[in-house]
Coordinates of C-alpha atoms and ligand atoms in Angstrom, one line a residue:
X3 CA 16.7 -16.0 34.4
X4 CA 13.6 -16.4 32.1
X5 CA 11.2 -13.8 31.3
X6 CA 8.0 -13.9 33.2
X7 CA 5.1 -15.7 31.8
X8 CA 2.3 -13.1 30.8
X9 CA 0.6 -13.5 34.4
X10 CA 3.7 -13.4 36.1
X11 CA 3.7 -10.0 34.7
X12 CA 0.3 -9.1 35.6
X13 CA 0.3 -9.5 39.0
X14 CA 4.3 -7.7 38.9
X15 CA 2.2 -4.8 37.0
X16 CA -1.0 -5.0 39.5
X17 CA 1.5 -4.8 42.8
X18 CA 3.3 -1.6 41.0
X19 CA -0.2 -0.2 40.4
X20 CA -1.2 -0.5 43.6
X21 CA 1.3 0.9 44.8
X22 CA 1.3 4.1 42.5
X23 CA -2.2 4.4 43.5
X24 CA -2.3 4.5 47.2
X25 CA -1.7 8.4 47.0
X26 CA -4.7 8.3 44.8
X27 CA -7.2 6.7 47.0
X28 CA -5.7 8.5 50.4
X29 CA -7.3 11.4 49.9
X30 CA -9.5 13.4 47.1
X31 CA -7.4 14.0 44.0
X32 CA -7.0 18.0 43.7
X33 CA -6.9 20.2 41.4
X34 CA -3.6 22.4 40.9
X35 CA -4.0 25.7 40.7
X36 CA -1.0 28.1 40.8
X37 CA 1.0 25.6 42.5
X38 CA -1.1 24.4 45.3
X39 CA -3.2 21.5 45.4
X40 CA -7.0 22.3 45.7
X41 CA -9.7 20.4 47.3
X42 CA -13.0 22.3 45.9
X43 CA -16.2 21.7 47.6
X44 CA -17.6 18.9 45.1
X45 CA -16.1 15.4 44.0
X46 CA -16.7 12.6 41.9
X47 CA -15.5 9.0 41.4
X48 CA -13.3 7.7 39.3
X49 CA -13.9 4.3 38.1
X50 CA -11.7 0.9 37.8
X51 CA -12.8 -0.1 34.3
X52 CA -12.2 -4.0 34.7
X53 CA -15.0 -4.1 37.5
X54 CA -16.4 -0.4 37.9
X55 CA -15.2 -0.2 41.8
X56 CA -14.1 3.0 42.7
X57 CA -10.4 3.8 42.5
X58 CA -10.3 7.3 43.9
X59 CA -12.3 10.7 44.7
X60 CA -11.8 13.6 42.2
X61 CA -12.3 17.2 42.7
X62 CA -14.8 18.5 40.8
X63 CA -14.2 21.8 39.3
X64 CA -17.1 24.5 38.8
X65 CA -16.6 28.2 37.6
X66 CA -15.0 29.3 40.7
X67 CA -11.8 26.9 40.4
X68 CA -11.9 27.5 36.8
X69 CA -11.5 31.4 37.2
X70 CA -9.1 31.1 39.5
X71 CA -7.2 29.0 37.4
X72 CA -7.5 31.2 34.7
X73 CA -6.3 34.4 36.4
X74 CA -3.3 32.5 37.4
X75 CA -2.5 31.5 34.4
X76 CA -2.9 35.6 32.8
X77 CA -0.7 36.6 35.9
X78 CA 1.9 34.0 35.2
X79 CA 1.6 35.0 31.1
X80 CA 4.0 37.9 31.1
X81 CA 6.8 36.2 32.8
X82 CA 6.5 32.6 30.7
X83 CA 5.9 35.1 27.8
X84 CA 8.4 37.0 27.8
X85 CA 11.3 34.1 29.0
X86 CA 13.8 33.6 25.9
X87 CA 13.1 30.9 24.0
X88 CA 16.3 28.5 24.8
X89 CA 15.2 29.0 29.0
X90 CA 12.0 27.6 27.5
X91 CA 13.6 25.1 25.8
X92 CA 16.2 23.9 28.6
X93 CA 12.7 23.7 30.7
X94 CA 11.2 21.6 28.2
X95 CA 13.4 19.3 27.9
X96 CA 13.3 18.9 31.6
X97 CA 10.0 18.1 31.7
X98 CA 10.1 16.0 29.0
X99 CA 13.4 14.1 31.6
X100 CA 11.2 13.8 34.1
X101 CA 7.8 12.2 32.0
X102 CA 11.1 9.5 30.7
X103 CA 11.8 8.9 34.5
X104 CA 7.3 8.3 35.5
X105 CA 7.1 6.7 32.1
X106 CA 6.6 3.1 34.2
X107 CA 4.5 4.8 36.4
X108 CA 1.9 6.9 33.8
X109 CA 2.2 3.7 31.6
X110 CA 0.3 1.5 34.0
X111 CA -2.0 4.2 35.8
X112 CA -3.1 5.1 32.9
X113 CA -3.6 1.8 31.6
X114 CA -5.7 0.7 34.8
X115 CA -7.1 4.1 34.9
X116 CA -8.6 3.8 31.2
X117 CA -8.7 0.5 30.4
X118 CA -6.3 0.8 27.3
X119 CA -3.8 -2.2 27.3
X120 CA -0.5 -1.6 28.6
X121 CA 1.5 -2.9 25.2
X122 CA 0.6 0.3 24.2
X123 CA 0.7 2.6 27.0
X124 CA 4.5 2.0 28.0
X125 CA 4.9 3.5 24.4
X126 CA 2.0 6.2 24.6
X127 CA 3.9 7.5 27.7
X128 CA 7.0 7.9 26.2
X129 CA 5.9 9.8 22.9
X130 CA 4.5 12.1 25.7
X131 CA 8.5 13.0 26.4
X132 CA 9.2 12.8 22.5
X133 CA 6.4 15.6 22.0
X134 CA 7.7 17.9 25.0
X135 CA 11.6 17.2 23.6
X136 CA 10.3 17.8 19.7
X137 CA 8.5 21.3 20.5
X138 CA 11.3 22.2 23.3
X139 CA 13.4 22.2 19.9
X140 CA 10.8 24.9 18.5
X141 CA 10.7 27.0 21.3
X142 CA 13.6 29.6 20.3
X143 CA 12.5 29.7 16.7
X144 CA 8.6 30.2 17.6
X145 CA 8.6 33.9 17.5
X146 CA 10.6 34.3 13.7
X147 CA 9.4 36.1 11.5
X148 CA 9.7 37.2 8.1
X149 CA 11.4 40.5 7.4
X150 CA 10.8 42.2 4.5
X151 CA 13.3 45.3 3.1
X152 CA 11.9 47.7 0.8
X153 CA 13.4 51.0 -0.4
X154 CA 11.3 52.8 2.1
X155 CA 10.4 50.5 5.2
X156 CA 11.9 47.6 6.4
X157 CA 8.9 44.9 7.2
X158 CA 8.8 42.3 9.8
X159 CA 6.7 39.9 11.4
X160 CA 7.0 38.2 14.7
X161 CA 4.9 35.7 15.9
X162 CA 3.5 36.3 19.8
X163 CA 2.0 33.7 22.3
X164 CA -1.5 34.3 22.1
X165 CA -2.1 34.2 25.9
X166 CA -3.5 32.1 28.2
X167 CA -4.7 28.5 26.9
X168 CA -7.5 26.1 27.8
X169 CA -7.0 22.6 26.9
X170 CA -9.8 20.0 27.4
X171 CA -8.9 17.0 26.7
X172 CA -10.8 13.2 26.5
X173 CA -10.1 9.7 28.1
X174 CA -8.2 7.6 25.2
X175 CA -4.9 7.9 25.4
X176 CA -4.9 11.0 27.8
X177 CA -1.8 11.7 28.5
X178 CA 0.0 11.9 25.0
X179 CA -3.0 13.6 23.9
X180 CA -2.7 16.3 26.5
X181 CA 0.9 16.4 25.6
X182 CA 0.3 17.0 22.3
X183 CA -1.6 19.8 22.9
X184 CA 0.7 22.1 26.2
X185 CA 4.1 20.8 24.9
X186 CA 3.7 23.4 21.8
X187 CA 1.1 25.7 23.5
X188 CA 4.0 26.2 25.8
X189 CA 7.0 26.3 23.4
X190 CA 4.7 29.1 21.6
X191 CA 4.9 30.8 25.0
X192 CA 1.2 30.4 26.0
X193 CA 0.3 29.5 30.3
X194 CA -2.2 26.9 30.5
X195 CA -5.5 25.8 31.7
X196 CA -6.1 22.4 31.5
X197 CA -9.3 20.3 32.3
X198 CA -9.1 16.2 31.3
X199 CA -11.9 14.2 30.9
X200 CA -13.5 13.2 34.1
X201 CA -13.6 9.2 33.0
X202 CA -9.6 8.7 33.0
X203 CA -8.1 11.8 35.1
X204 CA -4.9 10.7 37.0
X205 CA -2.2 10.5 34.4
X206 CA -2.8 14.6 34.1
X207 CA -2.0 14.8 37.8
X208 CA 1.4 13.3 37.0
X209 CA 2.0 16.0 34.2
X210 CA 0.8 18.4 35.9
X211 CA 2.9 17.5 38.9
X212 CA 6.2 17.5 36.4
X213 CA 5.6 20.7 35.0
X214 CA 4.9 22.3 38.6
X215 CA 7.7 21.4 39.9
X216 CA 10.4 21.9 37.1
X217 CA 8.7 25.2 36.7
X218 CA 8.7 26.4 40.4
X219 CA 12.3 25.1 40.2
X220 CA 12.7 27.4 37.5
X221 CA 11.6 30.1 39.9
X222 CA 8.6 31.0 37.3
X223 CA 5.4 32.5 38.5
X224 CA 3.0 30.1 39.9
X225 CA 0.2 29.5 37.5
X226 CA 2.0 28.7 34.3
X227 CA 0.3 25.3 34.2
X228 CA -3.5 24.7 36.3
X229 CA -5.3 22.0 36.4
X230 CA -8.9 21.8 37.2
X231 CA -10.9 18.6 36.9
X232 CA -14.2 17.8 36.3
X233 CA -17.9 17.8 34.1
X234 CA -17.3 19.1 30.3
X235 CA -21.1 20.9 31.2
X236 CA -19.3 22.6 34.0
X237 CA -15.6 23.0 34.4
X238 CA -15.3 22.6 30.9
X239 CA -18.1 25.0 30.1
X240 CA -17.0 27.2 32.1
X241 CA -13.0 27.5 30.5
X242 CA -14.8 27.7 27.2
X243 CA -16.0 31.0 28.4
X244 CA -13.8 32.3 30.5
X245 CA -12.5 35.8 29.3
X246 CA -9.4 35.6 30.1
X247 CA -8.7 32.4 28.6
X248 CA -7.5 33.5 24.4
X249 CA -8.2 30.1 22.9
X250 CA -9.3 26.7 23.6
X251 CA -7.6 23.3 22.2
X252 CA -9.9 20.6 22.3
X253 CA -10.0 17.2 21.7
X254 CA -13.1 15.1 22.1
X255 CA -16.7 14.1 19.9
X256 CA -17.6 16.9 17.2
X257 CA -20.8 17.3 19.3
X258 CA -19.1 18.9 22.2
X259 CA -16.8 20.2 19.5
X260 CA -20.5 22.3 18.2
X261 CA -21.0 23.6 22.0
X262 CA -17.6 24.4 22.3
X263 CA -17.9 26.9 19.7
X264 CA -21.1 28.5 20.6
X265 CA -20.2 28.8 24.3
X266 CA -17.0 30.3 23.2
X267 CA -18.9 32.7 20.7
X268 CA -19.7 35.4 23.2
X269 CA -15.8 36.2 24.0
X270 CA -14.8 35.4 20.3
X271 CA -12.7 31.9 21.5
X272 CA -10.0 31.0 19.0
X273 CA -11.0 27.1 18.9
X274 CA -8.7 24.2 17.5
X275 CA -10.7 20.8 17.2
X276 CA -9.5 17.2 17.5
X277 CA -12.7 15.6 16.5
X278 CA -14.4 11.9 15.4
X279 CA -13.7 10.3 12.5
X280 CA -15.3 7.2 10.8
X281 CA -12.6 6.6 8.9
X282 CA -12.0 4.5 5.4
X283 CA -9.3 1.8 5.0
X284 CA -9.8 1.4 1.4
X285 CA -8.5 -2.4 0.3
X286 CA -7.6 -2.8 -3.6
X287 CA -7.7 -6.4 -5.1
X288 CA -4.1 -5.7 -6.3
X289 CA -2.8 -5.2 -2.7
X290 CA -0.2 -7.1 -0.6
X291 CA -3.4 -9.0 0.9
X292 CA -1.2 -10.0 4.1
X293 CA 0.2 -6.2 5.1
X294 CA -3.3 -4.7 4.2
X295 CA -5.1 -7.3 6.9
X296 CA -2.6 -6.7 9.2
X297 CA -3.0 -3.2 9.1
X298 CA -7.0 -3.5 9.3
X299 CA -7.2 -5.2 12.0
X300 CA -4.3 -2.9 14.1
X301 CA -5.8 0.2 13.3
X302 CA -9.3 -0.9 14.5
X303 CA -8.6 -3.4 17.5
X304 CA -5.9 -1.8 19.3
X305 CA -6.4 1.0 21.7
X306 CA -9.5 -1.1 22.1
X307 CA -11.4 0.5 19.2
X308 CA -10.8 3.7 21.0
X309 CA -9.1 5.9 19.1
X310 CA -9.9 8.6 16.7
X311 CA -8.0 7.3 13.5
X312 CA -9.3 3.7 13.6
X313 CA -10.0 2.2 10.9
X314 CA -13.7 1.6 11.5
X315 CA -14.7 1.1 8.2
X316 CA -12.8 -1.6 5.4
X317 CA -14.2 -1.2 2.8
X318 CA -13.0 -4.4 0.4
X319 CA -13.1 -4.8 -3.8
X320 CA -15.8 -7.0 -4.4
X321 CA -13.7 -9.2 -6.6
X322 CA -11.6 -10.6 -2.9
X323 CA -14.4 -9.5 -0.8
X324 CA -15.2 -12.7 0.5
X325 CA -11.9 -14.3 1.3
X326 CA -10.5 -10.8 2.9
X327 CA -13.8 -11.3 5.1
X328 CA -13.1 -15.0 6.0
X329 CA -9.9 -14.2 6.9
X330 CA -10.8 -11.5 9.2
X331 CA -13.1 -13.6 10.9
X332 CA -10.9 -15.8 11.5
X333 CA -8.3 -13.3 13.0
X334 CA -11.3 -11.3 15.2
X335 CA -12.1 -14.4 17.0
X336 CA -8.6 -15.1 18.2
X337 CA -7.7 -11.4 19.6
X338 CA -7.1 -11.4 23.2
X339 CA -9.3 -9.9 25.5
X340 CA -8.2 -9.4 29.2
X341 CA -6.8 -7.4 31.9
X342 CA -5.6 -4.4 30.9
X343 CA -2.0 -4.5 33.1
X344 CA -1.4 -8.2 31.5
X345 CA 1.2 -7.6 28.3
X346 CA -0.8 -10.6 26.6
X347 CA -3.8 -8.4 26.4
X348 CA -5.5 -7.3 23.2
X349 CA -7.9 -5.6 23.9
X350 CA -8.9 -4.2 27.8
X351 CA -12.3 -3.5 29.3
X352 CA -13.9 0.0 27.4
X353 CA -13.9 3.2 29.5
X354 CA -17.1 3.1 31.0
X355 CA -20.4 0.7 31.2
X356 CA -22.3 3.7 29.3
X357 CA -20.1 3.4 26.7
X358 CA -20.1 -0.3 26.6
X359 CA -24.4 -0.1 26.1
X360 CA -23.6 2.4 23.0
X361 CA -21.0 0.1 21.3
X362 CA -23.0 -3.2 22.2
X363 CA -26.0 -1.0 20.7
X364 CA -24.8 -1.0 17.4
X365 CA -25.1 -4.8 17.2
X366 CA -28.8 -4.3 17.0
X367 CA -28.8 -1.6 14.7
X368 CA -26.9 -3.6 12.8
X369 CA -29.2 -6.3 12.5
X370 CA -32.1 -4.2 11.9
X371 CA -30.7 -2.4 9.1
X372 CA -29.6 -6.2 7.4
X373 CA -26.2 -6.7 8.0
X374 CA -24.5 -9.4 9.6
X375 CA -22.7 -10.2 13.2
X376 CA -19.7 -12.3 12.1
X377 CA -18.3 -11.7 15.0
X378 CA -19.0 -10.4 18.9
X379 CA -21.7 -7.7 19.6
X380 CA -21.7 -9.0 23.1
X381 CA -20.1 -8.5 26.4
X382 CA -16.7 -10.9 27.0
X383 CA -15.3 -11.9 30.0
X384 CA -18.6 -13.5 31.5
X385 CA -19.9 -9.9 31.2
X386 CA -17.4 -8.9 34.1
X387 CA -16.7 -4.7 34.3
X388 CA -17.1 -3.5 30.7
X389 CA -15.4 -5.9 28.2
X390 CA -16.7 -6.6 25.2
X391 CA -15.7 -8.9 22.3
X392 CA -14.4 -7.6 19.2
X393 CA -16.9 -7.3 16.6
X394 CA -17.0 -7.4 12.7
X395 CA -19.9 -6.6 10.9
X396 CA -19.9 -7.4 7.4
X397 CA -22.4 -7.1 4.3
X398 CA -22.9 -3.6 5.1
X399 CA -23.8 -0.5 2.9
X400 CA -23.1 2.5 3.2
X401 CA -26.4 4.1 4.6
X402 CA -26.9 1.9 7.4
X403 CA -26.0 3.7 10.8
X404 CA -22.5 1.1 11.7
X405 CA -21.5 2.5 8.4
X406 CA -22.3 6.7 9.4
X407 CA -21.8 6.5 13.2
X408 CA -18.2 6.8 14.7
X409 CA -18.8 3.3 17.3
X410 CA -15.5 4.2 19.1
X411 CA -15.1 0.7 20.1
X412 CA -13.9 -2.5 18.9
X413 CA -15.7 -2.9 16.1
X414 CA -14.9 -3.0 12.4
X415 CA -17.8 -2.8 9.9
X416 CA -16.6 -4.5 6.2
X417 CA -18.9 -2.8 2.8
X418 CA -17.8 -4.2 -0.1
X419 CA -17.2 -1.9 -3.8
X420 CA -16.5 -2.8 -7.2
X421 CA -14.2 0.3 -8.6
X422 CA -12.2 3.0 -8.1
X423 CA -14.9 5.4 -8.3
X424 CA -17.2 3.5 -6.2
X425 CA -15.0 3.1 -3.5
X426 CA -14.4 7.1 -2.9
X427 CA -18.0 7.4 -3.4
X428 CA -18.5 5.1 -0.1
X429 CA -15.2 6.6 1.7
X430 CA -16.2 10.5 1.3
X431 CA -20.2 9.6 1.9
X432 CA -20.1 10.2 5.9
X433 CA -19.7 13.4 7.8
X434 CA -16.0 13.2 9.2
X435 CA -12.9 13.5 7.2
X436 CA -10.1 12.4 10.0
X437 CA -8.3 9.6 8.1
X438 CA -7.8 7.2 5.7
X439 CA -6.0 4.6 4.8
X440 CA -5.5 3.1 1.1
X441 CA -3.6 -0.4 0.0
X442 CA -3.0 -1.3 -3.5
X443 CA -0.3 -2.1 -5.9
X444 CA -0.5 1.0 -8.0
X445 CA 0.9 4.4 -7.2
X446 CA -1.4 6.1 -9.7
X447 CA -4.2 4.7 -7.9
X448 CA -3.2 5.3 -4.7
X449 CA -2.4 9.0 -5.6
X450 CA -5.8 9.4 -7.3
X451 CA -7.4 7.9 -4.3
X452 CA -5.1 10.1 -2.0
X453 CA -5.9 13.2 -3.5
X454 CA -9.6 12.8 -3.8
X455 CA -10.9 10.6 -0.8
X456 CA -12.1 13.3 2.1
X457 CA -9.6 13.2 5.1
X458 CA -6.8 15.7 6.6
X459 CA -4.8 12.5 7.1
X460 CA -4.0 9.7 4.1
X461 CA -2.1 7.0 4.5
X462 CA -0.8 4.9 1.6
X463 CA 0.0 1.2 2.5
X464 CA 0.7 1.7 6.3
X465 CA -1.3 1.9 9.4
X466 CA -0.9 5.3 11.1
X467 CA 2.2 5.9 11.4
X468 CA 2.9 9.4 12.6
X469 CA 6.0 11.7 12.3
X470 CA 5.8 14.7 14.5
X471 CA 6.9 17.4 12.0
X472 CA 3.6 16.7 9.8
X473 CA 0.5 18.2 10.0
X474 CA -2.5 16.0 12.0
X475 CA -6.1 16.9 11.8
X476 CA -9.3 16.3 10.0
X477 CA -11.9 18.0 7.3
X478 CA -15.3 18.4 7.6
X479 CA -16.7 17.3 11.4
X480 CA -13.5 15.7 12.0
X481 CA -11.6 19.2 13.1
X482 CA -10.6 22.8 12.9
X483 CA -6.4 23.6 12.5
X484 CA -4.1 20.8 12.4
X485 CA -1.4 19.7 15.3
X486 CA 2.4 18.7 14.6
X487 CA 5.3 20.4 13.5
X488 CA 5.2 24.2 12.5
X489 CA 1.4 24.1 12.3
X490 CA 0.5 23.8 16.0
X491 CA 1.8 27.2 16.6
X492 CA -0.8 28.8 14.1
X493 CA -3.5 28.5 17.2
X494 CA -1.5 29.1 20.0
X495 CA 0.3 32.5 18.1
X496 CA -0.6 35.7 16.9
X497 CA 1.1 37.2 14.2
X498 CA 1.9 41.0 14.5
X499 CA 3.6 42.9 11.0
X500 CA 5.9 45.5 12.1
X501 CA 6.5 48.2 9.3
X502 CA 9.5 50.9 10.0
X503 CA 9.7 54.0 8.2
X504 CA 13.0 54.3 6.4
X505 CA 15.0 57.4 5.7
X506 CA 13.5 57.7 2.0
X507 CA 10.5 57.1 3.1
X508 CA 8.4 60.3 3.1
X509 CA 5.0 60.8 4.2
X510 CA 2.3 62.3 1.6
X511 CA 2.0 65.7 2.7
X512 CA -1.7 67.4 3.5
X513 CA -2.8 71.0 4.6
X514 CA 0.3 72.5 3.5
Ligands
NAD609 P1 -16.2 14.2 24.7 O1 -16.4 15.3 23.7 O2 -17.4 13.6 25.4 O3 -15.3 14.8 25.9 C1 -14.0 15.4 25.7 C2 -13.7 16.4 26.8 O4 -14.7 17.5 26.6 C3 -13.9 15.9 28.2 O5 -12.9 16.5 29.0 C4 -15.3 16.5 28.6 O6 -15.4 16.7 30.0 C5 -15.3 17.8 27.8 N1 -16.6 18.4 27.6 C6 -17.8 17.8 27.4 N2 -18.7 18.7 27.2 C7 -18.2 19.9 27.2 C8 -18.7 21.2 27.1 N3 -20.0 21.5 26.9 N4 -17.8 22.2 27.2 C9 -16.5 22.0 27.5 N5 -16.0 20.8 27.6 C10 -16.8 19.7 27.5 O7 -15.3 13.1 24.1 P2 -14.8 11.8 24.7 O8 -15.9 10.8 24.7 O9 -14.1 12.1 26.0 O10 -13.7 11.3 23.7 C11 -13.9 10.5 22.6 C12 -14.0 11.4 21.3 O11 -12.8 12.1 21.1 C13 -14.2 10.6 20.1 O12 -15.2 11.3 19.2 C14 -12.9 10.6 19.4 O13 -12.9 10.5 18.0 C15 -12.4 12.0 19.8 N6 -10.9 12.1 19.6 C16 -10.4 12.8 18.6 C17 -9.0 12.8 18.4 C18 -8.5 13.6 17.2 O14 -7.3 13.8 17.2 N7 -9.2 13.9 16.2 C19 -8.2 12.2 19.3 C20 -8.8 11.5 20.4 C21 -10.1 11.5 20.5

């Protein structure tokens, strides 16, 4: 048989859509609280991003879902707590079976729920199991500790789950985001309050639903994992504070990041931040010219634009500046823009039409500050739902705002530099540090770049390519603590030193 033509496929994705929706649009999506499903009093909509119908109704959460949310998950802490790590692991990996066996399912909910295309979904999914299976593989290791003998007292140090955990989480990529953040907050031993973002909310019903049920199967407490939907200025505000909630892992804009911490201040909130970025790909003359414009143009227009380690500024050597440019051009105008379900697509419609006016925005600003459209700044798609072309601006410098301002869309902005020096200048001159990417032919150079240009994340003649044991986060207003491998435990545990008198050890005496 042959393989479907792209639209063939789209309307085989849109009947299986509809399908997984129908429960969706039944009735008001709930919260889970403890187990049960929740209605709340308030709702909102969630939006289909191709033409901004409503898909579904949404429980809004408020301070009173969010407490009891959070005193489920302290009553269910002791007994997740205090399970050994391999029960922790087998359950784990039985979440992470069960994600495998939805993958199809998440994939293109999530995809019509968000907008992203679903090339990249199917695969988005899937790394959700991989970061469940990688952390499962942590779980009975997480509380080691060092011991250290001495003559007089033997040392030791465990590591302990640092309680409940509130994770807030945004609308690209949502689901391996919010996996990213429970699978080791669980592994460490820590119960769970989770609160997505209120633009792209149903693939955390399906995680949610997993854990639930392979934790009730378990026979655990209810209330290991909660969710509560809903506003950040609410629900979310609301977790931030919450006493009972120990810390709060947060992904989203380093705005929210600044209220985060400041609402959190009162009860002392351990934070971790996931933040923006605006982040450098740094092109050498003496790079392989075809891998490096490759790379450029996957790291900004995939995800449409959406995603924190884009690429969203290239910054060229003067010297191939304007044939890199031409060729970009060249390959901007042919990306694909279309439905998001249809495996031909490029780029899918943006989350929401309030983001599409900021993105489009930038256009102007960057005409007024004298650089140049070379492609896009307007709506695509005969200005249907919120699709928008991809855009490259080029001829810009440093201080104009499409050069400081993370767009979050699909838009690349090209400055051009003449050296070494003066490229690191322009890479370190914005306020995040997320990621960068370098391509040239010399190692020195690329480790003198690497070491010197301001990011938590460098890469070195690849796109981002990401291996689960290393550590991923930003500098400056791009984050606080790094994810993957050993490092995500250092939010989610506390470390307690345990010192025990030996036989030769003798206390100094006093008042004798
Ligand atoms: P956002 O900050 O607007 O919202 C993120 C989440 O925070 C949502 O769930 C929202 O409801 C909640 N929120 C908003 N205000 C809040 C408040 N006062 N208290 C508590 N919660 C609140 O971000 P967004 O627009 O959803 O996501 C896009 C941003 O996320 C971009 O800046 C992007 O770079 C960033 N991001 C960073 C990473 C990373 O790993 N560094 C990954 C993905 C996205």
């Amino acid at each position: 048989m042959n393989k479907p033509l792209p639209n063939d496929a789209l309307t085989d994705n849109l009947r299986k859509v509809t399908s997984y929706l129908q429960r969706f649009k039944a009735a008001t999506v709930p919260h889970i609280i403890a187990g049960e499903r929740v209605a709340g009093a308030d709702t909102f909509e969630d939006f289909d991003p191709t033409d901004n119908s409503v898909i579904c109704k949404v429980a809004s959460g408020t301070a009173a879902e969010i407490d009891r949310a959070a005193r489920a998950a302290a009553a269910a802490f002791p007994a997740w707590a205090g399970l050994p790590g391999d029960k922790r692991q087998a359950l784990l990996h039985k979440v992470a079976d069960r994600i495998e066996a939805r993958a199809e399912e998440i994939a293109l909910v999530e995809s019509f729920d968000s907008g992203q295309p679903i090339r990249y979904m199917a695969k988005a999914a899937l790394r959700g199991a991989e970061n469940f299976r990688f952390y499962a593989d942590k779980a009975p290791s997480a509380s080691d500790g060092m011991s250290l003998p001495t003559d007089t007292h033997l040392n030791y140090t465990l590591r302990q789950p640092i309680g409940p955990v509130g994770v807030i989480t945004p609308w690209n990529t949502p689901f391996m985001l919010s996996t990213w953040k429970i699978a080791p907050a669980l592994a460490a031993g820590c119960t769970i309050v989770h609160k997505p973002a209120e633009w792209s909310p149903l693939s955390a019903v399906i995680l949610s639903e997993i854990m639930t049920e392979v934790f009730e199967e378990a026979g655990l407490p209810k209330g290991v994992v909660n969710l509560v939907h809903g506003f950040g200025e609410s629900a979310g505000k609301a977790l931030t504070e919450h006493p009972a909630i120990k810390a709060i892992a947060f992904v989203g804009e380093s705005v929210t990041g600044s209220h985060i911490m400041a609402q959190g201040a009162p009860t002392l909130k351990r934070v971790h931040f996931e933040l923006g970025g605006k982040n450098p790909v740094i092109v050498f003359d003496d790079a392989d010219r075809e891998r490096a414009l490759d790379a450029v143009l996957f790291m900004i227009y995939s995800l449409n634009g959406q995603r924190c380690t884009s690429s969203s500024r290239a910054l060229v050597q003067r010297s191939i500046y304007d044939g890199f440019v031409a060729d970009l051009k060249a390959r901007v105008a042919k990306i694909r823009v279309g439905h998001p379900l249809d495996p031909a697509t490029e780029i899918g419609p943006l989350i929401h039409p309030r983001h599409v006016e900021k993105v489009l925005s930038y256009a102007q600003h960057a005409k007024a500050d004298g650089a140049e459209v070379a492609v896009g700044g307007v709506r695509a798609m005969d200005g249907k739902g919120n699709y928008v072309c991809p855009t490259l601006f080029t001829g810009a410098a440093t201080t104009m705002r499409i050069a400081q301002e993370e767009i979050f869309g699909p838009v690349l902005t090209v400055i051009p530099f003449d050296d070494e020096a003066d490229a690191l200048k322009i890479a370190n001159d914005v306020r995040y540090g997320l990621a960068a990417y370098i391509w040239t032919g010399n190692i020195g150079r690329a480790h003198r770049v690497a070491q010197s240009v301001e990011a938590g994340m460098v890469w070195v003649n690849s796109e981002n390519v990401r291996h689960l044991p290393t550590p991923f986060g930003g500098v400056k207003a791009s984050g606080i603590g790094r994810d993957g491998g050993e490092y995500a435990f250092e939010i989610y545990m506390e470390q307690k030193n345990i010192a025990i008198g030996l036989d030769k050890h003798r206390p100094p005496k006093i008042g004798v």
